[in-house]
mmCIF file of C-alpha atoms in Angstrom:
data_model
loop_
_atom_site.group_PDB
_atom_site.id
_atom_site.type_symbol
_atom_site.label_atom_id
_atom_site.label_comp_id
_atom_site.label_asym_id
_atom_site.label_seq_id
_atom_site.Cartn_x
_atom_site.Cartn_y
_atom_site.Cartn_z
ATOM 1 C CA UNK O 1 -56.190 8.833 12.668
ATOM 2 C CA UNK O 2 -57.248 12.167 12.179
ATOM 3 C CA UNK O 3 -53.718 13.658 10.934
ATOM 4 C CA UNK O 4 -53.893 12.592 7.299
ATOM 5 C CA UNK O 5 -57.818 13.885 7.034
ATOM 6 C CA UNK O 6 -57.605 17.169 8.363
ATOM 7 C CA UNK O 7 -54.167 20.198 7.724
ATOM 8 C CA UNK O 8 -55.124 22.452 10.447
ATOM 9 C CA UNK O 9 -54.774 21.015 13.706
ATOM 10 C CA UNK O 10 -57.485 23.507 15.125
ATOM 11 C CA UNK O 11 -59.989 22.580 12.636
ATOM 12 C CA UNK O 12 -59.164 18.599 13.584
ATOM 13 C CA UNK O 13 -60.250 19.021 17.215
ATOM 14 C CA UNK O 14 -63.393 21.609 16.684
ATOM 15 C CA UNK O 15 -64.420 18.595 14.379
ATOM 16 C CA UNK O 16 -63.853 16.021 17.157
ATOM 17 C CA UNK O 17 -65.769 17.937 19.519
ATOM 18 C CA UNK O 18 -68.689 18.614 17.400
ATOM 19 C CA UNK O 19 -69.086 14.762 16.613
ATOM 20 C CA UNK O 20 -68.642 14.006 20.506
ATOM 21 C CA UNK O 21 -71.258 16.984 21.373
ATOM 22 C CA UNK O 22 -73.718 14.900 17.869
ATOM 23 C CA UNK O 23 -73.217 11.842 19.810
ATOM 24 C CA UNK O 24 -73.447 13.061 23.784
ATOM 25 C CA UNK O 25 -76.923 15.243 22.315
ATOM 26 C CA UNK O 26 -77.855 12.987 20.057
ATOM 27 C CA UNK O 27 -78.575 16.151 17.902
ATOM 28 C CA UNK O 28 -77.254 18.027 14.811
ATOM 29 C CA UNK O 29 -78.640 20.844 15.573
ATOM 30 C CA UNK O 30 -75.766 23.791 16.507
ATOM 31 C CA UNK O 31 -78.455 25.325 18.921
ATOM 32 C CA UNK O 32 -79.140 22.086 20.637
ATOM 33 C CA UNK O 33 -75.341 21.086 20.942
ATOM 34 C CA UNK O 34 -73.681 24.732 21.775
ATOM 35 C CA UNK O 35 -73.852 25.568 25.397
ATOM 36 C CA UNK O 36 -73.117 29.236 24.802
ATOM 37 C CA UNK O 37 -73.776 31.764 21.939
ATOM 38 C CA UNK O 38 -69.868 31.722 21.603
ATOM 39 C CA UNK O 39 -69.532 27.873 21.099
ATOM 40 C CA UNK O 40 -72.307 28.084 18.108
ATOM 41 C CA UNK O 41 -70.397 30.654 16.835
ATOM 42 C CA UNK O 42 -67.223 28.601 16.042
ATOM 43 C CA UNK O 43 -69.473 25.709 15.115
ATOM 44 C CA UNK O 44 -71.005 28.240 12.208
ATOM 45 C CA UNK O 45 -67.572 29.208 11.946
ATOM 46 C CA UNK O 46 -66.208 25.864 11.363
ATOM 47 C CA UNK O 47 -69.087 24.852 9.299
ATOM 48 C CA UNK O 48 -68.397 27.938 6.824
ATOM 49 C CA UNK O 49 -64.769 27.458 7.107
ATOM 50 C CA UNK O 50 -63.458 27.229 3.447
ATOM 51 C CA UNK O 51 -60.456 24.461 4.394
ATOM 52 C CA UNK O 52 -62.996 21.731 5.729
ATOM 53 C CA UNK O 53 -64.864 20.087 2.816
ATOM 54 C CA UNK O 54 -67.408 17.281 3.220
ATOM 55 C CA UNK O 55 -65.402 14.711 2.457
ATOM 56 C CA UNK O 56 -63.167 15.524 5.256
ATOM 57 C CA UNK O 57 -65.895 14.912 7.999
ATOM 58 C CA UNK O 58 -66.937 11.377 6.028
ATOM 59 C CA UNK O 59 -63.363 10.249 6.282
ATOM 60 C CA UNK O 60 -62.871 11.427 9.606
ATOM 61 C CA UNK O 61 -66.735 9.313 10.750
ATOM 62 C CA UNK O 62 -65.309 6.513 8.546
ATOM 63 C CA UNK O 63 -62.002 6.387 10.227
ATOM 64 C CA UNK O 64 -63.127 6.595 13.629
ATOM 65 C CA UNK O 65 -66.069 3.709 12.889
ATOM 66 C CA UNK O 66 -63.225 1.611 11.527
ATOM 67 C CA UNK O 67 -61.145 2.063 14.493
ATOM 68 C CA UNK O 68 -63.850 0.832 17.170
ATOM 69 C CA UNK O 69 -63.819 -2.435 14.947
ATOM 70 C CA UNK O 70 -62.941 -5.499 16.163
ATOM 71 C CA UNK O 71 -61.675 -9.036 14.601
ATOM 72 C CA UNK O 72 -64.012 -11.498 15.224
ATOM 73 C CA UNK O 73 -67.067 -9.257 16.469
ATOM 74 C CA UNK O 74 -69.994 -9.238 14.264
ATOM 75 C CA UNK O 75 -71.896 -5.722 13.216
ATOM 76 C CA UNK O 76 -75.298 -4.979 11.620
ATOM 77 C CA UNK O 77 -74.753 -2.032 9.041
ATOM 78 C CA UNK O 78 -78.315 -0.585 8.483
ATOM 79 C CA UNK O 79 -78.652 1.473 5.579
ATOM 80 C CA UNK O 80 -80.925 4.119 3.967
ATOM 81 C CA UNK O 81 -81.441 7.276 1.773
ATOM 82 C CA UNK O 82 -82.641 10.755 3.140
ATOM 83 C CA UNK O 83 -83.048 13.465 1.301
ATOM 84 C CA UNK O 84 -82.188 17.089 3.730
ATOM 85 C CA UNK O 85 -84.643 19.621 2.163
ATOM 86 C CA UNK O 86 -83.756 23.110 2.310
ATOM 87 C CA UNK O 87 -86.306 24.700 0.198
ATOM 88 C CA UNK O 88 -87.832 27.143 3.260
ATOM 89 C CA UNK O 89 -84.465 28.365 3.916
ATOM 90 C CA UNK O 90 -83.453 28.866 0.208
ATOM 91 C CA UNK O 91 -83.501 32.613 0.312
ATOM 92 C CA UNK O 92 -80.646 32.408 3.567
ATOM 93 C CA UNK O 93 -78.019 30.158 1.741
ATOM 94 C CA UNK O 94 -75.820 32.295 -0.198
ATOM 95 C CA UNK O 95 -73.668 29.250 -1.989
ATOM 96 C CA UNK O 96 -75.984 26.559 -3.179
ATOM 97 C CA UNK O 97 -73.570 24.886 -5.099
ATOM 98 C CA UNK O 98 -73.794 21.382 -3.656
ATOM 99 C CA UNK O 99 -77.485 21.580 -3.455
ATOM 100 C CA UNK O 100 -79.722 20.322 -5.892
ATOM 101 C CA UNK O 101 -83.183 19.141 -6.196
ATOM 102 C CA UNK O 102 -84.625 16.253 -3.959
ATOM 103 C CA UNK O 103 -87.367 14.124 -4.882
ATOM 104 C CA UNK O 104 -90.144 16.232 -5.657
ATOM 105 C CA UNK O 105 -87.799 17.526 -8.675
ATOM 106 C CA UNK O 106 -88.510 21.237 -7.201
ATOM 107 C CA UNK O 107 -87.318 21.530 -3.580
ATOM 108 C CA UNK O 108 -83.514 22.208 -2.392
ATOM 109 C CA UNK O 109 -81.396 19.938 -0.926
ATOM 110 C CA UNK O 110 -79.525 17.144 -1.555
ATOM 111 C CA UNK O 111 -79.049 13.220 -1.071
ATOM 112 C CA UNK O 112 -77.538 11.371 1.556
ATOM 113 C CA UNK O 113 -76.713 7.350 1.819
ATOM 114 C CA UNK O 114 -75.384 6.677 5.630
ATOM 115 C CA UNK O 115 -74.014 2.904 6.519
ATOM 116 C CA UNK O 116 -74.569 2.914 10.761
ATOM 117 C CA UNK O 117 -72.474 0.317 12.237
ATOM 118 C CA UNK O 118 -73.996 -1.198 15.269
ATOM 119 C CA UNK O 119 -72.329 -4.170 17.454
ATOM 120 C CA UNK O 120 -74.815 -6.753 16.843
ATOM 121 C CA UNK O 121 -74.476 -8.789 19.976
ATOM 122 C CA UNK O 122 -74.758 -5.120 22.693
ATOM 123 C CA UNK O 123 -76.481 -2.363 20.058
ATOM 124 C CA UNK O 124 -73.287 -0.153 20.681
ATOM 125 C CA UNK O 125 -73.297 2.328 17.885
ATOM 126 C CA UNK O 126 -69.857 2.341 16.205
ATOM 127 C CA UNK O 127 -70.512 5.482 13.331
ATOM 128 C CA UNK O 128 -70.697 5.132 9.833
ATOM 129 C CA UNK O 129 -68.881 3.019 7.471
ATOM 130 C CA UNK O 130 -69.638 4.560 4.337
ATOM 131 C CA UNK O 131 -71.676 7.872 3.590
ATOM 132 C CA UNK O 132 -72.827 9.202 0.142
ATOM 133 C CA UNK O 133 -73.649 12.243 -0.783
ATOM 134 C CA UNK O 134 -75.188 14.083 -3.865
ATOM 135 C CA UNK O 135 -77.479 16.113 -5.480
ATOM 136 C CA UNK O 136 -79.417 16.353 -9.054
ATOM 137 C CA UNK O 137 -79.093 19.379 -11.027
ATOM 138 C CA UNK O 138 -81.958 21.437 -11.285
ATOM 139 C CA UNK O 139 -82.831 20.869 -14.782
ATOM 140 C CA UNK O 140 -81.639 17.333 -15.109
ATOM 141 C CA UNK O 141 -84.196 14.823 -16.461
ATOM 142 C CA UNK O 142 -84.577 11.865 -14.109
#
């Protein structure tokens, strides 16, 4: 699954086990999932890591929700928009590029559209089907 997504081999299973520590935590916070200083270390480090881009992760979630699917089973996909505001931490990112402003046409952050699969008939979260992301420019009327 994971082979066409990701080149580095390394990077592929540090992002499998951060998704399995997301889902065993139920967290995304690197404190909250990292049992050690050292394991939040290489999750900052992965995080940061120039070869791993967004879209990466998405396909990876994607292709591993579409791989729990089954023929014939039916799924709820329950959708919504959040917007991740960074503004109090503004001053600590260095590369804001991908960030934008969020509702309030003044705060950092950006948008994000998640599809959740669920199995309708037990509630067993499957992962996402489809995740959007983006931001408005800082200047940009509405």
């Amino acid at each position: 699954m994971a082979d066409a997504i990701f080149s580095n081999i390394r990077i592929e299973r540090r992002v499998k086990q951060v998704v399995e520590k997301i889902i065993e935590k139920q967290s995304v916070v690197i404190h909250q999932l990292s049992a050690s200083e050292a394991e939040q270390r290489s999750y900052y480090r992965l995080l940061h890591n120039p070869r791993l881009q967004t879209s990466q992760i998405i396909s990876y979630l994607q292709a591993d929700c579409g791989r729990q699917v089954e023929v014939g089973a039916h799924y709820l996909v329950f959708q919504d928009t959040t917007q991740p505001n960074f503004e109090r931490n503004r001053h600590n990112i260095s590369d804001q590029q991908q960030l934008g402003v969020i509702g309030d046409k003044q705060s950092l952050g950006f948008f994000l559209h998640p599809s959740l699969v669920v199995q309708a008939d037990t509630g067993r979260c499957l992962g996402y089907s489809h995740v959007q992301v983006w931001s408005r420019e800082a200047m940009a009327p509405d």
